[in-house]
Coordinates of N, CA and C in Angstrom, one line a residue:
M20 N -20.0 -3.3 17.3 CA -18.6 -3.7 17.6 C -17.7 -2.5 17.6
N21 N -16.8 -2.4 18.5 CA -15.9 -1.3 18.7 C -14.8 -1.3 17.6
E22 N -14.7 -0.2 16.8 CA -13.8 -0.1 15.7 C -12.7 0.8 16.1
T23 N -11.4 0.4 15.9 CA -10.2 1.2 16.2 C -9.3 1.2 15.0
L24 N -8.9 2.4 14.5 CA -7.9 2.5 13.4 C -6.7 3.2 14.0
R25 N -5.5 2.6 13.8 CA -4.3 3.3 14.3 C -3.2 3.1 13.3
L26 N -2.3 4.1 13.3 CA -1.1 4.0 12.5 C 0.1 3.5 13.4
Q27 N 0.8 2.6 12.9 CA 2.0 2.1 13.6 C 3.2 2.1 12.6
R28 N 4.3 2.6 13.1 CA 5.6 2.5 12.3 C 6.0 1.1 12.3
H29 N 6.6 0.6 11.3 CA 7.0 -0.8 11.1 C 7.8 -1.2 12.3
E30 N 8.8 -0.4 12.7 CA 9.7 -0.8 13.8 C 9.0 -0.8 15.1
D31 N 7.8 -0.3 15.2 CA 7.1 -0.2 16.5 C 6.0 -1.3 16.6
L32 N 5.9 -2.1 15.6 CA 4.9 -3.2 15.7 C 5.2 -4.2 16.9
S33 N 4.2 -4.5 17.6 CA 4.4 -5.4 18.7 C 4.4 -6.9 18.2
M34 N 4.8 -7.8 19.0 CA 4.7 -9.2 18.5 C 3.3 -9.6 18.3
M35 N 2.4 -9.1 19.1 CA 0.9 -9.4 19.0 C 0.4 -8.8 17.6
E36 N 0.9 -7.6 17.3 CA 0.4 -7.0 16.0 C 1.0 -7.8 14.8
L37 N 2.3 -8.2 14.9 CA 2.9 -9.0 13.9 C 2.2 -10.3 13.7
D38 N 1.9 -10.9 14.8 CA 1.1 -12.2 14.7 C -0.3 -12.0 14.1
A39 N -0.9 -10.9 14.4 CA -2.3 -10.6 13.8 C -2.1 -10.4 12.3
L40 N -1.1 -9.6 11.9 CA -0.9 -9.4 10.5 C -0.6 -10.7 9.8
E41 N 0.2 -11.5 10.3 CA 0.5 -12.8 9.7 C -0.8 -13.6 9.5
K42 N -1.6 -13.6 10.6 CA -2.9 -14.4 10.5 C -3.8 -13.8 9.4
L43 N -3.9 -12.5 9.4 CA -4.7 -11.8 8.4 C -4.2 -12.2 6.9
F44 N -2.9 -12.0 6.7 CA -2.4 -12.3 5.3 C -2.4 -13.7 5.0
D45 N -2.0 -14.6 5.9 CA -2.0 -16.0 5.6 C -3.4 -16.5 5.4
G46 N -4.4 -16.0 6.1 CA -5.8 -16.4 5.9 C -6.2 -16.1 4.4
E47 N -5.6 -15.2 3.8 CA -6.0 -14.8 2.4 C -5.1 -15.5 1.4
Y48 N -3.8 -15.5 1.6 CA -2.8 -15.8 0.6 C -1.9 -17.0 0.8
L49 N -2.0 -17.7 1.9 CA -1.1 -18.8 2.3 C -1.1 -19.8 1.2
S50 N -2.2 -20.3 0.7 CA -2.2 -21.4 -0.3 C -1.6 -21.0 -1.6
D51 N -1.7 -19.7 -2.0 CA -1.2 -19.3 -3.3 C 0.2 -18.8 -3.2
Y52 N 0.6 -18.1 -2.1 CA 1.9 -17.5 -2.1 C 2.8 -17.9 -0.9
G53 N 2.4 -18.7 0.0 CA 3.2 -19.1 1.1 C 3.0 -18.2 2.3
R54 N 3.9 -18.3 3.3 CA 3.8 -17.6 4.5 C 4.1 -16.1 4.3
W55 N 3.4 -15.2 5.0 CA 3.7 -13.8 4.9 C 4.9 -13.5 5.8
S56 N 5.7 -12.5 5.3 CA 6.9 -12.1 6.1 C 6.8 -10.6 6.2
P57 N 7.0 -10.0 7.4 CA 6.9 -8.5 7.5 C 8.0 -7.8 6.8
D58 N 9.1 -8.4 6.5 CA 10.2 -7.7 5.9 C 10.3 -7.9 4.4
A59 N 9.6 -8.8 3.9 CA 9.5 -9.1 2.4 C 8.2 -9.7 2.1
P60 N 7.1 -9.0 2.3 CA 5.8 -9.6 2.1 C 5.5 -10.0 0.6
Y61 N 5.6 -11.4 0.4 CA 5.4 -12.0 -0.9 C 6.4 -11.4 -1.9
G62 N 7.5 -10.9 -1.5 CA 8.5 -10.3 -2.4 C 8.3 -8.9 -2.7
Y63 N 7.2 -8.3 -2.2 CA 7.0 -6.9 -2.5 C 7.8 -6.1 -1.4
S64 N 7.9 -4.8 -1.6 CA 8.6 -3.9 -0.7 C 7.9 -3.9 0.6
P65 N 8.6 -3.9 1.7 CA 7.9 -3.8 3.0 C 7.4 -2.4 3.3
A66 N 6.4 -2.4 4.2 CA 5.8 -1.1 4.6 C 6.7 -0.4 5.7
D67 N 6.8 0.9 5.7 CA 7.3 1.7 6.8 C 6.3 2.0 7.8
F68 N 5.0 2.1 7.3 CA 3.9 2.5 8.1 C 2.8 1.5 7.8
H69 N 2.0 1.2 8.9 CA 0.9 0.3 8.8 C -0.3 0.9 9.4
V70 N -1.4 0.9 8.7 CA -2.7 1.3 9.3 C -3.4 0.0 9.7
L71 N -3.7 -0.2 10.9 CA -4.3 -1.4 11.5 C -5.7 -1.0 11.9
A72 N -6.6 -1.8 11.3 CA -8.1 -1.5 11.7 C -8.6 -2.7 12.4
F73 N -9.0 -2.5 13.6 CA -9.5 -3.5 14.5 C -11.0 -3.4 14.6
Q74 N -11.7 -4.6 14.7 CA -13.1 -4.7 15.1 C -13.0 -5.4 16.4
G75 N -13.2 -4.7 17.5 CA -13.0 -5.3 18.8 C -11.6 -5.7 18.9
P76 N -11.3 -7.0 19.3 CA -9.9 -7.4 19.4 C -9.3 -7.9 18.1
A77 N -10.1 -8.1 17.1 CA -9.7 -8.8 15.9 C -9.1 -7.8 14.9
L78 N -7.9 -8.0 14.3 CA -7.4 -7.2 13.2 C -8.2 -7.5 12.0
A79 N -8.9 -6.5 11.5 CA -9.9 -6.7 10.4 C -9.4 -6.2 9.1
A80 N -8.5 -5.2 9.1 CA -8.0 -4.6 7.8 C -6.6 -4.1 8.0
H81 N -5.9 -3.9 6.9 CA -4.6 -3.4 6.9 C -4.3 -2.6 5.6
V82 N -3.6 -1.5 5.7 CA -3.1 -0.7 4.6 C -1.6 -0.4 5.0
G83 N -0.7 -0.8 4.1 CA 0.7 -0.5 4.4 C 1.2 0.5 3.4
F84 N 2.2 1.3 3.8 CA 2.9 2.1 2.8 C 4.3 2.4 3.2
Q85 N 5.2 2.6 2.1 CA 6.6 2.9 2.3 C 6.9 4.2 1.6
R86 N 7.6 5.0 2.4 CA 8.1 6.3 1.8 C 9.3 6.1 0.9
R87 N 9.2 6.6 -0.3 CA 10.3 6.4 -1.3 C 10.3 7.6 -2.3
V88 N 11.5 7.9 -2.8 CA 11.7 8.8 -3.9 C 11.7 8.0 -5.1
I89 N 10.8 8.3 -6.1 CA 10.7 7.7 -7.4 C 11.0 8.8 -8.4
S90 N 11.1 8.4 -9.7 CA 11.2 9.4 -10.7 C 10.0 9.3 -11.6
V91 N 9.5 10.5 -12.0 CA 8.4 10.6 -12.9 C 8.8 11.6 -14.0
G92 N 9.1 11.1 -15.2 CA 9.7 11.9 -16.2 C 11.1 12.4 -15.7
T93 N 11.3 13.7 -15.6 CA 12.6 14.2 -15.1 C 12.5 14.6 -13.7
D94 N 11.4 14.4 -13.0 CA 11.2 14.9 -11.7 C 11.4 13.8 -10.6
D95 N 12.0 14.1 -9.5 CA 12.0 13.2 -8.3 C 10.7 13.5 -7.6
V96 N 10.0 12.5 -7.1 CA 8.7 12.6 -6.5 C 8.8 11.7 -5.2
V97 N 8.4 12.3 -4.1 CA 8.3 11.5 -2.8 C 6.9 10.9 -2.7
V98 N 6.8 9.6 -2.7 CA 5.5 8.9 -2.7 C 5.4 8.0 -1.4
A99 N 4.2 7.7 -1.1 CA 3.9 6.6 -0.2 C 3.5 5.4 -1.0
G100 N 4.4 4.6 -1.3 CA 4.1 3.4 -2.1 C 3.2 2.5 -1.3
T101 N 2.0 2.2 -1.8 CA 1.0 1.6 -1.0 C 0.8 0.1 -1.4
G102 N 0.7 -0.7 -0.4 CA 0.4 -2.2 -0.7 C -0.1 -2.8 0.6
G103 N -0.3 -4.1 0.4 CA -0.9 -4.9 1.6 C -2.2 -4.4 2.0
V104 N -3.0 -3.9 1.0 CA -4.4 -3.5 1.3 C -5.3 -4.7 1.4
L105 N -5.8 -5.0 2.6 CA -6.5 -6.2 2.8 C -7.6 -6.0 3.9
V106 N -8.8 -6.5 3.6 CA -9.9 -6.5 4.6 C -10.2 -8.0 4.8
D107 N -10.3 -8.4 6.1 CA -10.7 -9.8 6.4 C -12.1 -10.0 5.8
H108 N -12.3 -11.2 5.2 CA -13.5 -11.5 4.5 C -14.8 -11.3 5.3
R109 N -14.7 -11.4 6.6 CA -15.8 -11.2 7.5 C -16.3 -9.8 7.6
F110 N -15.4 -8.8 7.2 CA -15.7 -7.4 7.3 C -15.8 -6.7 6.0
R111 N -15.8 -7.4 4.9 CA -15.9 -6.8 3.6 C -17.3 -6.3 3.4
G112 N -17.4 -5.2 2.6 CA -18.7 -4.7 2.4 C -19.3 -3.8 3.5
T113 N -18.5 -3.5 4.5 CA -18.9 -2.7 5.6 C -18.4 -1.3 5.5
G114 N -17.5 -1.0 4.5 CA -16.9 0.3 4.4 C -15.6 0.4 5.2
L115 N -15.2 -0.6 5.9 CA -14.0 -0.6 6.7 C -12.8 -0.3 5.8
G116 N -12.7 -0.9 4.6 CA -11.6 -0.7 3.7 C -11.4 0.7 3.3
G117 N -12.5 1.4 3.0 CA -12.5 2.8 2.7 C -12.0 3.7 3.9
R118 N -12.5 3.3 5.1 CA -12.1 4.1 6.3 C -10.6 3.9 6.6
A119 N -10.1 2.6 6.4 CA -8.7 2.4 6.6 C -7.8 3.1 5.5
M120 N -8.3 3.2 4.3 CA -7.6 3.9 3.2 C -7.6 5.4 3.5
R121 N -8.7 5.9 3.9 CA -8.7 7.4 4.3 C -7.7 7.7 5.4
H122 N -7.7 6.8 6.4 CA -6.8 6.9 7.6 C -5.3 6.9 7.1
A123 N -5.0 6.0 6.1 CA -3.7 5.9 5.5 C -3.4 7.2 4.8
Q124 N -4.3 7.8 4.0 CA -4.1 9.0 3.3 C -3.8 10.2 4.2
K125 N -4.5 10.2 5.3 CA -4.2 11.3 6.3 C -2.8 11.1 6.8
A126 N -2.4 9.9 7.1 CA -1.1 9.6 7.6 C 0.0 10.0 6.6
M127 N -0.3 9.8 5.3 CA 0.6 10.1 4.3 C 1.0 11.6 4.3
R128 N -0.1 12.4 4.5 CA 0.1 13.9 4.6 C 0.8 14.3 5.9
D129 N 0.2 13.8 7.0 CA 0.5 14.3 8.4 C 1.8 13.7 9.0
E130 N 2.0 12.4 8.7 CA 3.1 11.7 9.4 C 4.3 11.4 8.4
A131 N 4.0 11.0 7.2 CA 5.1 10.7 6.3 C 5.5 11.8 5.5
G132 N 4.7 12.9 5.3 CA 5.1 14.1 4.6 C 5.4 13.8 3.1
V133 N 4.7 12.9 2.4 CA 5.0 12.6 1.1 C 4.2 13.5 0.1
D134 N 4.6 13.5 -1.1 CA 3.9 14.3 -2.1 C 2.6 13.7 -2.5
F135 N 2.6 12.4 -2.8 CA 1.5 11.6 -3.3 C 1.5 10.2 -2.7
G136 N 0.3 9.6 -2.7 CA 0.2 8.2 -2.5 C 0.3 7.6 -3.9
F137 N 0.8 6.3 -3.9 CA 1.1 5.7 -5.2 C 0.8 4.2 -5.0
L138 N 0.1 3.6 -6.0 CA -0.1 2.1 -5.9 C -0.4 1.6 -7.3
G139 N -0.2 0.3 -7.4 CA -0.6 -0.5 -8.6 C -1.5 -1.5 -8.1
C140 N -2.5 -1.9 -9.0 CA -3.5 -2.9 -8.5 C -4.1 -3.6 -9.7
R141 N -5.0 -4.5 -9.5 CA -5.7 -5.2 -10.5 C -6.9 -4.3 -11.0
K142 N -7.3 -4.4 -12.2 CA -8.3 -3.6 -12.8 C -9.6 -3.7 -12.0
D143 N -9.9 -4.9 -11.5 CA -11.2 -5.1 -10.8 C -11.3 -4.4 -9.5
V144 N -10.2 -3.9 -8.9 CA -10.3 -3.1 -7.7 C -10.1 -1.6 -7.8
V145 N -9.9 -1.2 -9.1 CA -9.8 0.3 -9.3 C -11.0 1.1 -8.8
P146 N -12.3 0.6 -9.0 CA -13.4 1.4 -8.4 C -13.3 1.6 -6.9
F147 N -12.8 0.6 -6.2 CA -12.6 0.8 -4.7 C -11.7 2.0 -4.4
Y148 N -10.5 2.0 -5.1 CA -9.6 3.0 -4.8 C -10.1 4.4 -5.3
E149 N -10.8 4.4 -6.4 CA -11.4 5.7 -6.9 C -12.4 6.2 -5.9
S150 N -13.1 5.3 -5.3 CA -14.1 5.8 -4.3 C -13.4 6.4 -3.1
A151 N -12.2 6.1 -2.9 CA -11.4 6.6 -1.7 C -10.5 7.8 -2.2
G152 N -10.8 8.3 -3.4 CA -10.1 9.5 -3.8 C -8.8 9.3 -4.7
W153 N -8.5 8.1 -5.1 CA -7.4 7.8 -5.9 C -7.7 8.0 -7.4
L154 N -6.7 8.5 -8.2 CA -6.9 8.7 -9.6 C -6.0 7.9 -10.4
E155 N -6.5 7.3 -11.5 CA -5.6 6.5 -12.4 C -4.7 7.4 -13.2
V156 N -3.4 7.1 -13.3 CA -2.5 7.8 -14.2 C -2.0 6.7 -15.2
H157 N -1.7 7.2 -16.4 CA -1.3 6.3 -17.5 C 0.1 6.7 -17.9
A158 N 1.0 5.7 -17.6 CA 2.4 5.9 -17.9 C 3.1 4.5 -18.0
T159 N 4.2 4.5 -18.6 CA 5.1 3.3 -18.6 C 5.8 3.3 -17.2
E160 N 5.8 2.1 -16.6 CA 6.4 2.0 -15.2 C 7.5 1.0 -15.3
R161 N 8.7 1.3 -14.6 CA 9.8 0.4 -14.5 C 10.0 0.1 -13.0
C162 N 10.3 -1.1 -12.7 CA 10.6 -1.5 -11.3 C 11.5 -2.7 -11.3
L163 N 12.0 -3.0 -10.1 CA 12.8 -4.3 -10.0 C 11.8 -5.4 -9.7
S164 N 12.1 -6.6 -10.2 CA 11.2 -7.7 -10.0 C 11.2 -8.1 -8.6
R165 N 9.9 -8.4 -8.1 CA 9.8 -8.8 -6.7 C 10.3 -10.2 -6.5
L166 N 10.5 -10.9 -7.6 CA 10.9 -12.3 -7.5 C 12.4 -12.5 -7.3
D167 N 13.2 -11.7 -8.1 CA 14.7 -11.8 -7.9 C 15.3 -10.5 -7.5
R168 N 14.6 -9.4 -7.5 CA 15.1 -8.1 -7.1 C 16.3 -7.5 -7.9
I169 N 16.4 -8.1 -9.1 CA 17.5 -7.7 -10.0 C 17.0 -7.3 -11.4
S170 N 16.1 -8.2 -11.9 CA 15.5 -8.0 -13.2 C 14.7 -6.7 -13.2
V171 N 14.7 -6.0 -14.4 CA 13.9 -4.8 -14.5 C 12.6 -5.2 -15.2
I172 N 11.5 -4.8 -14.7 CA 10.2 -5.1 -15.3 C 9.6 -3.8 -15.8
V173 N 9.2 -3.8 -17.1 CA 8.6 -2.6 -17.7 C 7.1 -3.0 -17.9
S174 N 6.2 -2.1 -17.4 CA 4.8 -2.3 -17.5 C 4.2 -1.1 -18.2
R175 N 3.3 -1.4 -19.1 CA 2.5 -0.3 -19.8 C 1.0 -0.4 -19.5
G176 N 0.6 -1.5 -18.8 CA -0.8 -1.7 -18.7 C -1.5 -1.2 -17.5
G177 N -0.6 -0.9 -16.4 CA -1.2 -0.4 -15.2 C -2.1 -1.5 -14.6
P178 N -3.2 -1.1 -13.9 CA -3.5 0.2 -13.5 C -2.5 0.8 -12.4
T179 N -2.2 2.0 -12.5 CA -1.4 2.8 -11.6 C -2.3 3.9 -11.1
L180 N -2.3 4.1 -9.8 CA -3.2 5.2 -9.2 C -2.4 6.0 -8.2
I181 N -2.8 7.3 -8.1 CA -2.2 8.2 -7.2 C -3.3 8.9 -6.4
C182 N -2.9 9.4 -5.2 CA -3.8 10.3 -4.5 C -3.0 11.5 -4.0
S183 N -3.7 12.5 -3.6 CA -3.1 13.7 -3.1 C -2.6 13.4 -1.7
A184 N -1.5 14.0 -1.3 CA -0.9 14.0 0.0 C -0.6 15.4 0.4
T185 N 0.7 15.8 0.4 CA 1.1 17.2 0.6 C 0.9 18.0 -0.7
R186 N 0.9 17.3 -1.8 CA 0.6 18.0 -3.1 C -0.7 17.4 -3.7
D187 N -1.4 18.3 -4.4 CA -2.6 17.9 -5.1 C -2.4 17.0 -6.2
A188 N -3.2 16.0 -6.4 CA -3.0 15.0 -7.5 C -2.9 15.7 -8.9
S189 N -3.5 16.9 -9.0 CA -3.4 17.6 -10.3 C -2.0 18.0 -10.6
E190 N -1.1 18.0 -9.6 CA 0.3 18.4 -9.8 C 1.2 17.2 -10.2
W191 N 0.6 16.0 -10.3 CA 1.4 14.8 -10.7 C 2.1 15.1 -12.0
P192 N 3.5 14.9 -12.1 CA 4.2 15.2 -13.3 C 3.9 14.2 -14.4
H193 N 4.2 14.6 -15.6 CA 4.0 13.7 -16.8 C 5.3 13.0 -17.0
G194 N 5.2 11.8 -17.6 CA 6.4 11.0 -18.0 C 6.4 9.6 -17.4
D195 N 7.4 8.9 -17.9 CA 7.5 7.5 -17.4 C 7.9 7.5 -15.9
I196 N 7.5 6.4 -15.3 CA 7.7 6.2 -13.9 C 8.8 5.2 -13.6
D197 N 9.8 5.5 -12.8 CA 10.7 4.5 -12.3 C 10.6 4.4 -10.8
L198 N 10.2 3.2 -10.3 CA 10.0 3.0 -8.9 C 11.3 3.0 -8.1
R199 N 12.4 2.8 -8.8 CA 13.7 2.8 -8.1 C 13.7 1.7 -7.0
G200 N 13.1 0.6 -7.3 CA 13.1 -0.5 -6.4 C 11.9 -1.5 -6.8
T201 N 11.6 -2.3 -5.8 CA 10.5 -3.3 -6.1 C 9.2 -2.6 -5.8
P202 N 8.1 -3.1 -6.4 CA 6.8 -2.5 -6.2 C 6.3 -2.8 -4.8
W203 N 5.1 -2.2 -4.5 CA 4.5 -2.4 -3.1 C 3.4 -3.4 -3.2

């Protein structure tokens, strides 16, 4: 089957691409979280950039990221806050998720010009991200609640992962993390 991976800026998504994204996300999350919205996906921060992975005409995978300045310790750091990582169940186990993630990491460097990729995830998916070059960092993280966008949430459990973009992951500063907004 013909595989195509492409980067789309959020504002350039076509109605067809938005419909395909809604179908992909609702196919996975509708019963637990309700309908997907491109501007507030399940209350998380929306993506500025979308990696869309097609198998033939079908949208088979997605990786989204938003460019944002966060603080780590006393440093301001430009990150690609990554979320909406999803592979259609029919294409899981094919390596498509890793290819989409690597495409996103290249876009983080070449298109978004961020220092690092950044994401939070469940413990059971850490090995997937590590296989794509992400590294776990241990720090206390503050963010605004995705439910009310006002309350401050403090998390010490992670997992939180970063990847190299325009800076090498070994240069990640030490200290507590403030996302200065909602998570991705």
